[in-house]
């Protein structure tokens, strides 16, 4: 029941719409005080209006490209505990789960963690973290209570939305306080269950409140707060990805004690040290500072029992002949073994306690200047703790991000400006943390063991030498012959005993290190806390205070040009990235400052509808980033409507992606490699021209040809798509598509190695201790091609029951060609070939208020290819992600008397563990109960 005041005189037409119902047009022929309008419930959403495909309102059935939409009712009916999780039920959507609160959305292949090829917009604001260039899931996003709709465009959308939207666009729209007024709230709680966690079953808690008020037709406000806390999913894959015990990953389950080169997937800090290198240092006796050898310094002060407990300098004082003996005695390599002492390393569970939380705050002021123009001031702020998987596992604690927007919009234009301000909080890299813990362990162990070794080994070695020398001299040998005999006898004695000398010296030293640095040890917690707070490279903490500033505008010329003649829109944008990691993540300029990045773009689109039978649309966009040449992005699409209800579509577009801020300027040392940006300055900074780098695959094959650097370009893709949509007899909704992509300058990563000593032998490139390893973004040397298809079917059985199903296929077409060219090139395709969902639902059974939703999902196994795995794993193609299936269900009861819905549900019922990516956690089951209160509910 509402009142609508209209200044126009009859006759006129009212268009009445409501989510979940068919729209209805009512012609008013005379003034009246009472109209009764009944809307027919709609289970198959064929009259939904979308704006993301063309930046203008259009019917979803006649969209020129594939589009998926999730509305308020779809969110309520989903078994998933959050609307963001419910996205995985949409056709073609894959999600990489790195944490309960960090899931990366992807479509059409190349599904890396932290997807930089999909743009996520929240009320028109790019929701990426400026220092990462991808959204941190929904950690700092939108409260579920404030979501009006979510639109997803699979595939390229660069022509209208600018760089980076080459694999998809996710557009989240919030509720207007003029339309959705009043108070709403929910409380959700339940149990997370996974057998691999330190505690299998733990609770989670999720609460949210929304309030909106329109004080009159002009001014309205709204505010949201939501908070979630839980114990996160845990990563516990301890297989040995070094492959040194064989070529099959599953045969490498050992540990560091049985395999000194052990490198567990979620086991960190398996660093080692060669005792000889540590003791010998630069070969000069001293106390261990300035590169001197403390062990050789000890040699000069260690009494030798066989010569009356004299030290070596005392023994040789004043005698040239004894000096020669002393010189012989200092041949260090004869005494010290090439003894490799590994640190035991730490499981991920030992380095973090997996707290995850998310606090989201939102407020906005809305003022309607007139009936057509609205001004908005909006602030979104979030704080969260989560875990993110990239080249390392990053524990992001107390991460905050704020987005602040001013916007002026009408039905034919908008102008907006906003800033995104990021603070990484107490973030730290778990692999780096483990490595530094391992180094502390080794420093303690070798520091305690070396003096005992020197005292024991050196005195025995020296005694054996002197006794053999004396015996040779007494036997009539000359001095030189006696020296040679003594050297041989002492070396033989040392060769037979030095390993035992080492073990006897190190055994108590290792016990000391174990008591200090293993979990439960006296210094374990304090050392971890210390390393976490120290910035990289001396610690594991990385700082990111990067900001982004963005301005854009769009204008629809419908008032100047009749849309029946041509629909014309144009827009432009300007953006600045202000990088700030205090030198922990990004490279520095020569003046010690970090870099800024500026880019701008503009677009125009024209469309013509020919008798509601065929619509042709064309658009063109130009973008320029200061580090790269300008790029054009054209799009042409057509929609043919046959018999009013059969819509055939075809499109061609070129999209592109500007390399991320990290891919341009990162300079970070990880346990696997040094990650460097692809800009030419890094080739100069690390002397890659005079001291060439080599592809790791070439080193492994023995083909030692310096890597041929080429111009690094933005990633460009050409996308061809055809599709069909129809609603048959208002009972069966059909959506089909096929796409083909050609990445002309695909961006992947290459693992490059370089001699630490520019004058060293090329054979040293095979020795991990004598080479530098770099991971650098580069363009693929050939065109990368992928394709796929999808089918979506929704069938209304009757009485409100709906069966839904969809299946998609994605495949990298020339994978073999890419591997043959460079086996170590990282494409990060990371997508199952087949994925399908089947669902059954009814939102209101026999109008009783009871509803339910069931969903079964399955995806096939696929090969993971990325920077988180070792180079050996990537080259050997052992990093398989197993196939998995899940079953989700919910049952709900609407209680109109208290304007509430009670919901009981579960995801991955049965809690069978699965993982979505290499190094990612194992996901179990979630079981929950929630109650939603909404003043608008009826």
PDB file of N, CA and C in Angstrom, residues 9 114 138 162 258 320 368 401 440 477 666-667 738 762 773 808 821 851 893 917 932:
ATOM      1  N   UNK A   9      -1.350  14.767 -16.442  1.00  0.00           N
ATOM      2  CA  UNK A   9      -2.780  14.481 -16.528  1.00  0.00           C
ATOM      3  C   UNK A   9      -2.987  13.194 -17.319  1.00  0.00           C
ATOM      4  N   UNK A 114      43.591 -14.748  -6.301  1.00  0.00           N
ATOM      5  CA  UNK A 114      43.674 -13.312  -6.478  1.00  0.00           C
ATOM      6  C   UNK A 114      43.571 -12.964  -7.946  1.00  0.00           C
ATOM      7  N   UNK A 138      35.342 -10.846  -0.429  1.00  0.00           N
ATOM      8  CA  UNK A 138      34.379  -9.870   0.074  1.00  0.00           C
ATOM      9  C   UNK A 138      34.747  -9.462   1.491  1.00  0.00           C
ATOM     10  N   UNK A 162      37.053  -0.716 -19.257  1.00  0.00           N
ATOM     11  CA  UNK A 162      38.457  -0.385 -19.161  1.00  0.00           C
ATOM     12  C   UNK A 162      39.366  -1.578 -18.980  1.00  0.00           C
ATOM     13  N   UNK A 258      64.510 -37.368   6.796  1.00  0.00           N
ATOM     14  CA  UNK A 258      64.890 -38.439   5.888  1.00  0.00           C
ATOM     15  C   UNK A 258      65.315 -37.953   4.523  1.00  0.00           C
ATOM     16  N   UNK A 320     111.199 -21.796  10.609  1.00  0.00           N
ATOM     17  CA  UNK A 320     110.674 -21.847   9.249  1.00  0.00           C
ATOM     18  C   UNK A 320     110.113 -23.220   8.934  1.00  0.00           C
ATOM     19  N   UNK A 368      18.333  14.123  -3.567  1.00  0.00           N
ATOM     20  CA  UNK A 368      17.785  14.300  -4.903  1.00  0.00           C
ATOM     21  C   UNK A 368      17.629  15.790  -5.173  1.00  0.00           C
ATOM     22  N   UNK A 401      40.708  -1.530   4.545  1.00  0.00           N
ATOM     23  CA  UNK A 401      40.583  -0.819   3.277  1.00  0.00           C
ATOM     24  C   UNK A 401      39.330   0.033   3.321  1.00  0.00           C
ATOM     25  N   UNK A 440      67.261 -19.025  12.198  1.00  0.00           N
ATOM     26  CA  UNK A 440      67.561 -18.861  13.625  1.00  0.00           C
ATOM     27  C   UNK A 440      67.921 -20.214  14.243  1.00  0.00           C
ATOM     28  N   UNK A 477     113.080 -40.155   6.695  1.00  0.00           N
ATOM     29  CA  UNK A 477     112.561 -39.371   5.572  1.00  0.00           C
ATOM     30  C   UNK A 477     113.004 -37.924   5.685  1.00  0.00           C
ATOM     31  N   UNK A 666      57.088  -5.007  -8.403  1.00  0.00           N
ATOM     32  CA  UNK A 666      57.424  -5.823  -7.241  1.00  0.00           C
ATOM     33  C   UNK A 666      58.922  -6.119  -7.193  1.00  0.00           C
ATOM     34  N   UNK A 667      59.444  -6.203  -5.984  1.00  0.00           N
ATOM     35  CA  UNK A 667      60.840  -6.608  -5.755  1.00  0.00           C
ATOM     36  C   UNK A 667      60.859  -7.292  -4.393  1.00  0.00           C
ATOM     37  N   UNK A 738      29.048 -20.197 -26.736  1.00  0.00           N
ATOM     38  CA  UNK A 738      30.364 -20.727 -27.101  1.00  0.00           C
ATOM     39  C   UNK A 738      31.288 -19.530 -27.276  1.00  0.00           C
ATOM     40  N   UNK A 762      79.350 -21.832 -16.123  1.00  0.00           N
ATOM     41  CA  UNK A 762      77.936 -22.040 -16.440  1.00  0.00           C
ATOM     42  C   UNK A 762      77.398 -23.306 -15.791  1.00  0.00           C
ATOM     43  N   UNK A 773      67.733 -16.983  -8.453  1.00  0.00           N
ATOM     44  CA  UNK A 773      66.517 -17.419  -9.134  1.00  0.00           C
ATOM     45  C   UNK A 773      65.523 -16.257  -9.131  1.00  0.00           C
ATOM     46  N   UNK A 808      29.599 -26.221 -17.927  1.00  0.00           N
ATOM     47  CA  UNK A 808      30.521 -25.418 -18.724  1.00  0.00           C
ATOM     48  C   UNK A 808      31.795 -26.204 -18.988  1.00  0.00           C
ATOM     49  N   UNK A 821      57.679 -25.037 -26.158  1.00  0.00           N
ATOM     50  CA  UNK A 821      58.483 -23.817 -26.326  1.00  0.00           C
ATOM     51  C   UNK A 821      59.264 -23.502 -25.052  1.00  0.00           C
ATOM     52  N   UNK A 851      10.207 -23.126   2.474  1.00  0.00           N
ATOM     53  CA  UNK A 851      10.956 -23.181   1.229  1.00  0.00           C
ATOM     54  C   UNK A 851      12.203 -24.025   1.403  1.00  0.00           C
ATOM     55  N   UNK A 893      11.791 -21.022   6.607  1.00  0.00           N
ATOM     56  CA  UNK A 893      10.393 -20.759   6.978  1.00  0.00           C
ATOM     57  C   UNK A 893      10.199 -19.260   7.132  1.00  0.00           C
ATOM     58  N   UNK A 917      43.087 -25.237  -5.111  1.00  0.00           N
ATOM     59  CA  UNK A 917      44.324 -24.769  -5.718  1.00  0.00           C
ATOM     60  C   UNK A 917      45.536 -25.247  -4.951  1.00  0.00           C
ATOM     61  N   UNK A 932      16.545 -13.952   9.800  1.00  0.00           N
ATOM     62  CA  UNK A 932      16.584 -12.667   9.114  1.00  0.00           C
ATOM     63  C   UNK A 932      15.332 -11.884   9.470  1.00  0.00           C
TER      64      UNK A 932
END
